Amino acid sequence: MTVTERQQLSYIAAQAADARVNLEIETEGMTLNIGPQHPATHGTLRIVAKLDGEQVVAAEPVMGYMHRGYEKLAEVRTYPQVTTLINRIDWLGSFANEVPFILAAERLMEVEAPPRAQWIRTILFELSRIANITLFLGDMAVQVGAITPVFFAFRDREHVLNQIEAATGGRFHPNFDRIGGLKDDLPAGWVAETRGAMRKIRAFCDEIEELVEGNEIFQARTRGIGVIPPGVGLSYGLTGANIRASGVDWDVRRDSPCGLVHDQVDWKVWTHPDGDSFARFWVRLQETREATKIVDQLLDGIPSGPIMAKVPVIIKVPAGEAYVETENPLGVMGYYVVSKGDLNPFRVKIRSASFSNVSITPWLLRGVYVPDIITILGSLYFILGDIDR
Amino acid sequence: MIGVLSELSYWQVTSIRVVAGLVAVLLVAGTLVYAHLFKMVSFMQSRLGPMEAGPYGSLQLMAEIGKFLQKEDIVPRRADRFVFKAAPFVVLTSTFLLLVVLPGGPDAWFISNDLGIYLAMAVSSVSVIGILMAGWGSASKYSLLGGLRATGQLIAYELPLLLAVVGVVIQAETMNLQEIVLAQANGEIFGSGVIGNPFIITQFVGFLIFMIAMQAELTQTPFDMPVAESELVTGYMTEYSGLRFLLFFIGEFATAGVFSAIAAVLFLGGWYVPGLDPADNLLNVLGPLVLFGKVVLLTFLVFWVRFTFPRFREDQLQRLAWKFLVPLALANIVVTGVLKVVV
Amino acid sequence: MGLVPGLVKGLVVTGSTVVRTVFPKRGVRTLVPAPTKGAATVQYPHVKEAPPTRARGVIALHEGNCTACMLCARECPDWCIYIEGHKEKAPPRRAGGKPRQVNILDRFDIDYALCMFCGICVDVCPFEALFWSPEYEFSEPRIADLLHDMSRLSEWMETVPEFEDYESGSVAKQLKVPPT
């Protein structure tokens, strides 16, 4: 039986069970507001769930509690100032937010960063992916009730954050990317230290594999829960590990690289055929390992040379439009930048991954139990800042 | 102890017993909180835990109590006030009642009842009422869900808990906890009486079932759906604050201690120290300490599991209880009974 | 399920973390518990971790270099820098020369309650007057007290570390911190 058929069957069964229960005992439904302040929504997402007993009849995510208006703010900031704002969209992998915007601006200005800058950019891009997904691996365990893994995640994520801080100066908000290159070169000894950090992250992945992934209770809680068939996932605009866990072999890093040097190294896109919560966890775990391998290979071959292209001091972007998307930790993130030749962008449209990833929840949460809401939300992995912007 | 106590008047004996009971519950609970919740778990997560209050943070619990006492005792507006306020005390009562039948030495016990373990199993269900009261009285949807989950879970796991004990009762031929200890102390295993006959060896399956059911009775992970933080905030405790929350908190650890003590008495030989005469007066002093050591060991297992595993879902938990633990416990009883008759 | 159930493997992972934390490797593994060394955390007010040289802790001001050109105040994304200055005639450098015009700084405040620590002001400063210091302990009980003035910003100048060397393969120019 394929995933789709299984999903359809379980959905029909859930609907039938609902109808039967409602007819037989005439239970009155209950509306449960999960959030906006709830430990599992890590932030201010609100899920309005209509329950029948512990089963969800309908669920609706309510977004916008943390709307900060970055698209509008970007219109009254100069290009260098925008990077410092968009750092805060996905605050766990913040360097990755800067990259697509800078690449879009570079495309409009028709400059290209020198090779050394591109390599360092890619390294930091992958480091922020590791910093982001490491926390997911621990957080997913918290969503299903294990407390310890998240402490391991925070402990080992620290090594990556230390490297990001040593290079950029900022742990969470690097603001290191500039149009035409990078702000600064790497400090001495950084390459060797990063290699050590990558070793620690691989050890952490092994630990998580034994502590969480191999755990029978964890598998019982996640396998077959929240199955997303590839067709449905694509029609809802799911990207990143969420759609790869449904068996769609699509990664922007490999399929349409722009400005980053992922095509220079040898790596693999992981997919999983099941499309359930466990598959999403598994794919992210493999992706973290793969990212450490990418970083290791990139560290070997950083070319020497300048880190800034020739760019005027006062940046005026010529009129035009550009859309650039990259494979961010949470999925595909894209910036559509419209310039009218001013110091400020005329309009910036941000396509963030979490918004699409969460929009599938009304479809996905129908017929599941209350604990599964949390498992599914955890496995979809959203950052509130990335949803609301 | 009887010899000493018989010369005292009734009120003196009663006050000694009350003090002993309070010490046995609160001191043990405090030690467990410090040793397991504050320290062991911190080490498990590569951190140090509280370090500031007292040497190595040993007075942290005092500081916490002081903090909780200062907090406002909030009662939700639509709560059932009396039920809401009484609930934590009902839960704590069950803990104290459990303690009554526990023997701490050859003469150190509160009551020596021939139905000891039966009484213990009966009063342990009182806490369900307290939890249901808390869940219902809070007028909160999360609390209600937590309370209902707790009730379903505790009722389901009462059965394997009881059935696991039956094996021990058959082997010891008594329900009196004191005599169960003596049966282990005087027993022989494989023809050697050096370490007595702790029932953990002959009743290992019963021990495992008892520990799993105990984990569920204490609502510790992987059976902590009633308080599941990531789903129900803290379940039936969501609306509690200040002193009443503290009572729930202390009650949780005190019950863990008392249940572990029952497990130690049933399966690990209780207060008995191999090599000493079970009637030795020294054991009246040494016995409680030995029992306490075994309690710490067993609660270590409980909290080790608690902080390592994820939690089950409600239906999976019921399936585990009814489809696996209950049949296994019944089979254990049958095998024990057959062996008892044959051997 | 493999030969060893995952539940047992999980217990081994947490159990071995306890052993690693309580008995950390110090050359040889000893039986003297030393959790303070084994834990990944540090006891903050007693032990302090040194942030990296580039850490963006606080902005220090080299008062003598500042010409009140207002570039930093203009480029700041949330406009948290307040500068006031005036021009003065200074005596000529050589005897007989024309009197010079110098810019005197009257006020240079940074409102750290607003500051986003992006570093744009440090980047755009053309006269090397602003520097990042890894100093991070400047919290205040009142939010209004986070507006730090010129003298406080200049004090931090002493904590500014020298710029690090670059990784091999770099052709970037090594910068120097001016002596205070």
PDB file of N, CA, C and O in Angstrom, chain C residues 88-140:
ATOM      1  N   GLU C  88      35.181  74.714  16.129  1.00  0.00           N
ATOM      2  CA  GLU C  88      35.980  75.708  16.849  1.00  0.00           C
ATOM      3  C   GLU C  88      37.223  76.022  16.031  1.00  0.00           C
ATOM      4  O   GLU C  88      37.670  75.212  15.223  1.00  0.00           O
ATOM      5  N   LYS C  89      37.757  77.179  16.276  1.00  0.00           N
ATOM      6  CA  LYS C  89      39.040  77.525  15.640  1.00  0.00           C
ATOM      7  C   LYS C  89      40.152  77.098  16.580  1.00  0.00           C
ATOM      8  O   LYS C  89      40.176  77.481  17.751  1.00  0.00           O
ATOM      9  N   ALA C  90      41.043  76.297  16.062  1.00  0.00           N
ATOM     10  CA  ALA C  90      42.169  75.883  16.889  1.00  0.00           C
ATOM     11  C   ALA C  90      43.403  76.622  16.416  1.00  0.00           C
ATOM     12  O   ALA C  90      43.464  77.070  15.262  1.00  0.00           O
ATOM     13  N   PRO C  91      44.385  76.804  17.303  1.00  0.00           N
ATOM     14  CA  PRO C  91      45.628  77.474  16.886  1.00  0.00           C
ATOM     15  C   PRO C  91      46.291  76.710  15.742  1.00  0.00           C
ATOM     16  O   PRO C  91      46.172  75.498  15.642  1.00  0.00           O
ATOM     17  N   PRO C  92      46.962  77.398  14.868  1.00  0.00           N
ATOM     18  CA  PRO C  92      47.574  76.746  13.698  1.00  0.00           C
ATOM     19  C   PRO C  92      48.640  75.746  14.116  1.00  0.00           C
ATOM     20  O   PRO C  92      49.216  75.834  15.190  1.00  0.00           O
ATOM     21  N   ARG C  93      48.850  74.731  13.212  1.00  0.00           N
ATOM     22  CA  ARG C  93      49.801  73.664  13.541  1.00  0.00           C
ATOM     23  C   ARG C  93      51.237  74.217  13.517  1.00  0.00           C
ATOM     24  O   ARG C  93      52.038  73.937  14.379  1.00  0.00           O
ATOM     25  N   ARG C  94      51.523  75.010  12.487  1.00  0.00           N
ATOM     26  CA  ARG C  94      52.843  75.636  12.424  1.00  0.00           C
ATOM     27  C   ARG C  94      52.680  77.117  12.717  1.00  0.00           C
ATOM     28  O   ARG C  94      51.615  77.690  12.491  1.00  0.00           O
ATOM     29  N   ALA C  95      53.729  77.713  13.196  1.00  0.00           N
ATOM     30  CA  ALA C  95      53.680  79.150  13.452  1.00  0.00           C
ATOM     31  C   ALA C  95      53.478  79.887  12.141  1.00  0.00           C
ATOM     32  O   ALA C  95      54.089  79.553  11.129  1.00  0.00           O
ATOM     33  N   GLY C  96      52.568  80.824  12.136  1.00  0.00           N
ATOM     34  CA  GLY C  96      52.335  81.618  10.954  1.00  0.00           C
ATOM     35  C   GLY C  96      51.295  81.053  10.035  1.00  0.00           C
ATOM     36  O   GLY C  96      50.894  81.678   9.070  1.00  0.00           O
ATOM     37  N   GLY C  97      50.832  79.852  10.308  1.00  0.00           N
ATOM     38  CA  GLY C  97      49.814  79.247   9.451  1.00  0.00           C
ATOM     39  C   GLY C  97      48.436  79.806   9.766  1.00  0.00           C
ATOM     40  O   GLY C  97      48.260  80.626  10.671  1.00  0.00           O
ATOM     41  N   LYS C  98      47.475  79.274   9.000  1.00  0.00           N
ATOM     42  CA  LYS C  98      46.101  79.721   9.258  1.00  0.00           C
ATOM     43  C   LYS C  98      45.535  78.958  10.447  1.00  0.00           C
ATOM     44  O   LYS C  98      45.895  77.794  10.673  1.00  0.00           O
ATOM     45  N   PRO C  99      44.655  79.560  11.215  1.00  0.00           N
ATOM     46  CA  PRO C  99      44.017  78.804  12.302  1.00  0.00           C
ATOM     47  C   PRO C  99      43.157  77.676  11.733  1.00  0.00           C
ATOM     48  O   PRO C  99      42.478  77.851  10.721  1.00  0.00           O
ATOM     49  N   ARG C 100      43.237  76.474  12.342  1.00  0.00           N
ATOM     50  CA  ARG C 100      42.511  75.309  11.832  1.00  0.00           C
ATOM     51  C   ARG C 100      41.092  75.310  12.360  1.00  0.00           C
ATOM     52  O   ARG C 100      40.793  75.863  13.408  1.00  0.00           O
ATOM     53  N   GLN C 101      40.249  74.622  11.588  1.00  0.00           N
ATOM     54  CA  GLN C 101      38.879  74.423  12.071  1.00  0.00           C
ATOM     55  C   GLN C 101      38.768  72.993  12.577  1.00  0.00           C
ATOM     56  O   GLN C 101      39.084  72.047  11.855  1.00  0.00           O
ATOM     57  N   VAL C 102      38.396  72.819  13.847  1.00  0.00           N
ATOM     58  CA  VAL C 102      38.246  71.456  14.378  1.00  0.00           C
ATOM     59  C   VAL C 102      36.811  71.262  14.834  1.00  0.00           C
ATOM     60  O   VAL C 102      36.117  72.209  15.219  1.00  0.00           O
ATOM     61  N   ASN C 103      36.375  70.014  14.757  1.00  0.00           N
ATOM     62  CA  ASN C 103      35.031  69.670  15.200  1.00  0.00           C
ATOM     63  C   ASN C 103      35.091  69.143  16.621  1.00  0.00           C
ATOM     64  O   ASN C 103      35.817  68.207  16.911  1.00  0.00           O
ATOM     65  N   ILE C 104      34.375  69.763  17.494  1.00  0.00           N
ATOM     66  CA  ILE C 104      34.366  69.353  18.898  1.00  0.00           C
ATOM     67  C   ILE C 104      33.071  68.602  19.169  1.00  0.00           C
ATOM     68  O   ILE C 104      31.983  69.042  18.788  1.00  0.00           O
ATOM     69  N   LEU C 105      33.225  67.470  19.812  1.00  0.00           N
ATOM     70  CA  LEU C 105      32.084  66.617  20.116  1.00  0.00           C
ATOM     71  C   LEU C 105      31.475  67.070  21.440  1.00  0.00           C
ATOM     72  O   LEU C 105      32.147  67.105  22.463  1.00  0.00           O
ATOM     73  N   ASP C 106      30.180  67.425  21.418  1.00  0.00           N
ATOM     74  CA  ASP C 106      29.525  67.818  22.665  1.00  0.00           C
ATOM     75  C   ASP C 106      28.789  66.655  23.289  1.00  0.00           C
ATOM     76  O   ASP C 106      28.762  66.489  24.498  1.00  0.00           O
ATOM     77  N   ARG C 107      28.167  65.893  22.417  1.00  0.00           N
ATOM     78  CA  ARG C 107      27.337  64.813  22.962  1.00  0.00           C
ATOM     79  C   ARG C 107      27.459  63.619  22.036  1.00  0.00           C
ATOM     80  O   ARG C 107      27.427  63.768  20.816  1.00  0.00           O
ATOM     81  N   PHE C 108      27.681  62.464  22.598  1.00  0.00           N
ATOM     82  CA  PHE C 108      27.658  61.238  21.809  1.00  0.00           C
ATOM     83  C   PHE C 108      26.994  60.174  22.671  1.00  0.00           C
ATOM     84  O   PHE C 108      27.621  59.593  23.545  1.00  0.00           O
ATOM     85  N   ASP C 109      25.712  59.958  22.480  1.00  0.00           N
ATOM     86  CA  ASP C 109      24.982  58.985  23.286  1.00  0.00           C
ATOM     87  C   ASP C 109      24.546  57.833  22.405  1.00  0.00           C
ATOM     88  O   ASP C 109      24.133  58.030  21.266  1.00  0.00           O
ATOM     89  N   ILE C 110      24.646  56.635  22.964  1.00  0.00           N
ATOM     90  CA  ILE C 110      24.048  55.479  22.294  1.00  0.00           C
ATOM     91  C   ILE C 110      22.994  54.916  23.231  1.00  0.00           C
ATOM     92  O   ILE C 110      23.268  54.645  24.404  1.00  0.00           O
ATOM     93  N   ASP C 111      21.786  54.732  22.706  1.00  0.00           N
ATOM     94  CA  ASP C 111      20.716  54.162  23.515  1.00  0.00           C
ATOM     95  C   ASP C 111      20.751  52.640  23.319  1.00  0.00           C
ATOM     96  O   ASP C 111      20.265  52.118  22.315  1.00  0.00           O
ATOM     97  N   TYR C 112      21.353  51.960  24.296  1.00  0.00           N
ATOM     98  CA  TYR C 112      21.490  50.513  24.143  1.00  0.00           C
ATOM     99  C   TYR C 112      20.167  49.778  24.309  1.00  0.00           C
ATOM    100  O   TYR C 112      20.090  48.582  24.041  1.00  0.00           O
ATOM    101  N   ALA C 113      19.140  50.491  24.769  1.00  0.00           N
ATOM    102  CA  ALA C 113      17.834  49.846  24.813  1.00  0.00           C
ATOM    103  C   ALA C 113      17.266  49.692  23.410  1.00  0.00           C
ATOM    104  O   ALA C 113      16.443  48.825  23.160  1.00  0.00           O
ATOM    105  N   LEU C 114      17.717  50.535  22.487  1.00  0.00           N
ATOM    106  CA  LEU C 114      17.242  50.455  21.109  1.00  0.00           C
ATOM    107  C   LEU C 114      18.213  49.711  20.205  1.00  0.00           C
ATOM    108  O   LEU C 114      17.814  49.140  19.211  1.00  0.00           O
ATOM    109  N   CYS C 115      19.501  49.779  20.560  1.00  0.00           N
ATOM    110  CA  CYS C 115      20.559  49.273  19.674  1.00  0.00           C
ATOM    111  C   CYS C 115      20.311  47.814  19.323  1.00  0.00           C
ATOM    112  O   CYS C 115      19.935  47.010  20.168  1.00  0.00           O
ATOM    113  N   MET C 116      20.502  47.466  18.052  1.00  0.00           N
ATOM    114  CA  MET C 116      20.311  46.088  17.611  1.00  0.00           C
ATOM    115  C   MET C 116      21.639  45.359  17.450  1.00  0.00           C
ATOM    116  O   MET C 116      21.679  44.242  16.979  1.00  0.00           O
ATOM    117  N   PHE C 117      22.725  46.010  17.796  1.00  0.00           N
ATOM    118  CA  PHE C 117      24.053  45.402  17.738  1.00  0.00           C
ATOM    119  C   PHE C 117      24.360  44.857  16.333  1.00  0.00           C
ATOM    120  O   PHE C 117      24.868  43.763  16.175  1.00  0.00           O
ATOM    121  N   CYS C 118      24.028  45.652  15.328  1.00  0.00           N
ATOM    122  CA  CYS C 118      24.276  45.197  13.968  1.00  0.00           C
ATOM    123  C   CYS C 118      25.678  45.553  13.518  1.00  0.00           C
ATOM    124  O   CYS C 118      26.228  44.903  12.640  1.00  0.00           O
ATOM    125  N   GLY C 119      26.265  46.595  14.087  1.00  0.00           N
ATOM    126  CA  GLY C 119      27.645  46.937  13.739  1.00  0.00           C
ATOM    127  C   GLY C 119      27.796  47.835  12.543  1.00  0.00           C
ATOM    128  O   GLY C 119      28.911  48.074  12.092  1.00  0.00           O
ATOM    129  N   ILE C 120      26.680  48.351  12.025  1.00  0.00           N
ATOM    130  CA  ILE C 120      26.793  49.203  10.836  1.00  0.00           C
ATOM    131  C   ILE C 120      27.549  50.490  11.161  1.00  0.00           C
ATOM    132  O   ILE C 120      28.378  50.956  10.380  1.00  0.00           O
ATOM    133  N   CYS C 121      27.305  51.060  12.357  1.00  0.00           N
ATOM    134  CA  CYS C 121      27.966  52.311  12.719  1.00  0.00           C
ATOM    135  C   CYS C 121      29.483  52.121  12.762  1.00  0.00           C
ATOM    136  O   CYS C 121      30.242  52.989  12.327  1.00  0.00           O
ATOM    137  N   VAL C 122      29.933  50.956  13.286  1.00  0.00           N
ATOM    138  CA  VAL C 122      31.364  50.705  13.359  1.00  0.00           C
ATOM    139  C   VAL C 122      31.947  50.579  11.947  1.00  0.00           C
ATOM    140  O   VAL C 122      33.045  51.043  11.664  1.00  0.00           O
ATOM    141  N   ASP C 123      31.161  49.953  11.057  1.00  0.00           N
ATOM    142  CA  ASP C 123      31.638  49.765   9.691  1.00  0.00           C
ATOM    143  C   ASP C 123      31.758  51.083   8.937  1.00  0.00           C
ATOM    144  O   ASP C 123      32.717  51.296   8.188  1.00  0.00           O
ATOM    145  N   VAL C 124      30.750  51.952   9.116  1.00  0.00           N
ATOM    146  CA  VAL C 124      30.728  53.142   8.266  1.00  0.00           C
ATOM    147  C   VAL C 124      31.632  54.248   8.787  1.00  0.00           C
ATOM    148  O   VAL C 124      31.906  55.188   8.064  1.00  0.00           O
ATOM    149  N   CYS C 125      32.092  54.152  10.016  1.00  0.00           N
ATOM    150  CA  CYS C 125      32.879  55.245  10.584  1.00  0.00           C
ATOM    151  C   CYS C 125      34.151  55.431   9.774  1.00  0.00           C
ATOM    152  O   CYS C 125      34.980  54.524   9.669  1.00  0.00           O
ATOM    153  N   PRO C 126      34.343  56.590   9.154  1.00  0.00           N
ATOM    154  CA  PRO C 126      35.511  56.772   8.287  1.00  0.00           C
ATOM    155  C   PRO C 126      36.769  57.168   9.066  1.00  0.00           C
ATOM    156  O   PRO C 126      37.846  57.195   8.491  1.00  0.00           O
ATOM    157  N   PHE C 127      36.634  57.488  10.348  1.00  0.00           N
ATOM    158  CA  PHE C 127      37.793  58.033  11.089  1.00  0.00           C
ATOM    159  C   PHE C 127      38.263  57.096  12.191  1.00  0.00           C
ATOM    160  O   PHE C 127      38.980  57.524  13.086  1.00  0.00           O
ATOM    161  N   GLU C 128      37.821  55.850  12.187  1.00  0.00           N
ATOM    162  CA  GLU C 128      38.200  54.875  13.200  1.00  0.00           C
ATOM    163  C   GLU C 128      37.931  55.393  14.605  1.00  0.00           C
ATOM    164  O   GLU C 128      38.824  55.449  15.449  1.00  0.00           O
ATOM    165  N   ALA C 129      36.710  55.806  14.830  1.00  0.00           N
ATOM    166  CA  ALA C 129      36.363  56.306  16.156  1.00  0.00           C
ATOM    167  C   ALA C 129      35.512  55.311  16.931  1.00  0.00           C
ATOM    168  O   ALA C 129      35.410  55.411  18.146  1.00  0.00           O
ATOM    169  N   LEU C 130      34.887  54.363  16.247  1.00  0.00           N
ATOM    170  CA  LEU C 130      34.019  53.402  16.931  1.00  0.00           C
ATOM    171  C   LEU C 130      34.620  52.014  16.818  1.00  0.00           C
ATOM    172  O   LEU C 130      35.142  51.628  15.756  1.00  0.00           O
ATOM    173  N   PHE C 131      34.557  51.263  17.919  1.00  0.00           N
ATOM    174  CA  PHE C 131      35.117  49.922  17.946  1.00  0.00           C
ATOM    175  C   PHE C 131      34.186  49.011  18.730  1.00  0.00           C
ATOM    176  O   PHE C 131      33.481  49.462  19.637  1.00  0.00           O
ATOM    177  N   TRP C 132      34.241  47.740  18.383  1.00  0.00           N
ATOM    178  CA  TRP C 132      33.494  46.758  19.164  1.00  0.00           C
ATOM    179  C   TRP C 132      34.358  46.266  20.309  1.00  0.00           C
ATOM    180  O   TRP C 132      35.527  45.936  20.122  1.00  0.00           O
ATOM    181  N   SER C 133      33.757  46.186  21.496  1.00  0.00           N
ATOM    182  CA  SER C 133      34.429  45.581  22.629  1.00  0.00           C
ATOM    183  C   SER C 133      33.638  44.358  23.050  1.00  0.00           C
ATOM    184  O   SER C 133      32.411  44.379  23.024  1.00  0.00           O
ATOM    185  N   PRO C 134      34.305  43.273  23.421  1.00  0.00           N
ATOM    186  CA  PRO C 134      33.552  42.089  23.845  1.00  0.00           C
ATOM    187  C   PRO C 134      32.934  42.226  25.231  1.00  0.00           C
ATOM    188  O   PRO C 134      32.301  41.293  25.713  1.00  0.00           O
ATOM    189  N   GLU C 135      33.148  43.358  25.876  1.00  0.00           N
ATOM    190  CA  GLU C 135      32.567  43.589  27.203  1.00  0.00           C
ATOM    191  C   GLU C 135      31.041  43.474  27.128  1.00  0.00           C
ATOM    192  O   GLU C 135      30.418  44.046  26.238  1.00  0.00           O
ATOM    193  N   TYR C 136      30.437  42.695  28.042  1.00  0.00           N
ATOM    194  CA  TYR C 136      28.987  42.505  27.926  1.00  0.00           C
ATOM    195  C   TYR C 136      28.216  42.828  29.189  1.00  0.00           C
ATOM    196  O   TYR C 136      27.008  42.757  29.212  1.00  0.00           O
ATOM    197  N   GLU C 137      28.914  43.170  30.268  1.00  0.00           N
ATOM    198  CA  GLU C 137      28.189  43.344  31.533  1.00  0.00           C
ATOM    199  C   GLU C 137      27.834  44.808  31.735  1.00  0.00           C
ATOM    200  O   GLU C 137      28.505  45.528  32.470  1.00  0.00           O
ATOM    201  N   PHE C 138      26.804  45.260  31.041  1.00  0.00           N
ATOM    202  CA  PHE C 138      26.406  46.660  31.250  1.00  0.00           C
ATOM    203  C   PHE C 138      24.891  46.768  31.380  1.00  0.00           C
ATOM    204  O   PHE C 138      24.282  47.711  30.906  1.00  0.00           O
ATOM    205  N   SER C 139      24.305  45.763  32.001  1.00  0.00           N
ATOM    206  CA  SER C 139      22.858  45.840  32.184  1.00  0.00           C
ATOM    207  C   SER C 139      22.521  46.847  33.283  1.00  0.00           C
ATOM    208  O   SER C 139      23.334  47.141  34.146  1.00  0.00           O
ATOM    209  N   GLU C 140      21.307  47.375  33.191  1.00  0.00           N
ATOM    210  CA  GLU C 140      20.876  48.387  34.155  1.00  0.00           C
ATOM    211  C   GLU C 140      19.484  48.016  34.644  1.00  0.00           C
ATOM    212  O   GLU C 140      18.691  47.455  33.895  1.00  0.00           O
TER     213      GLU C 140
END
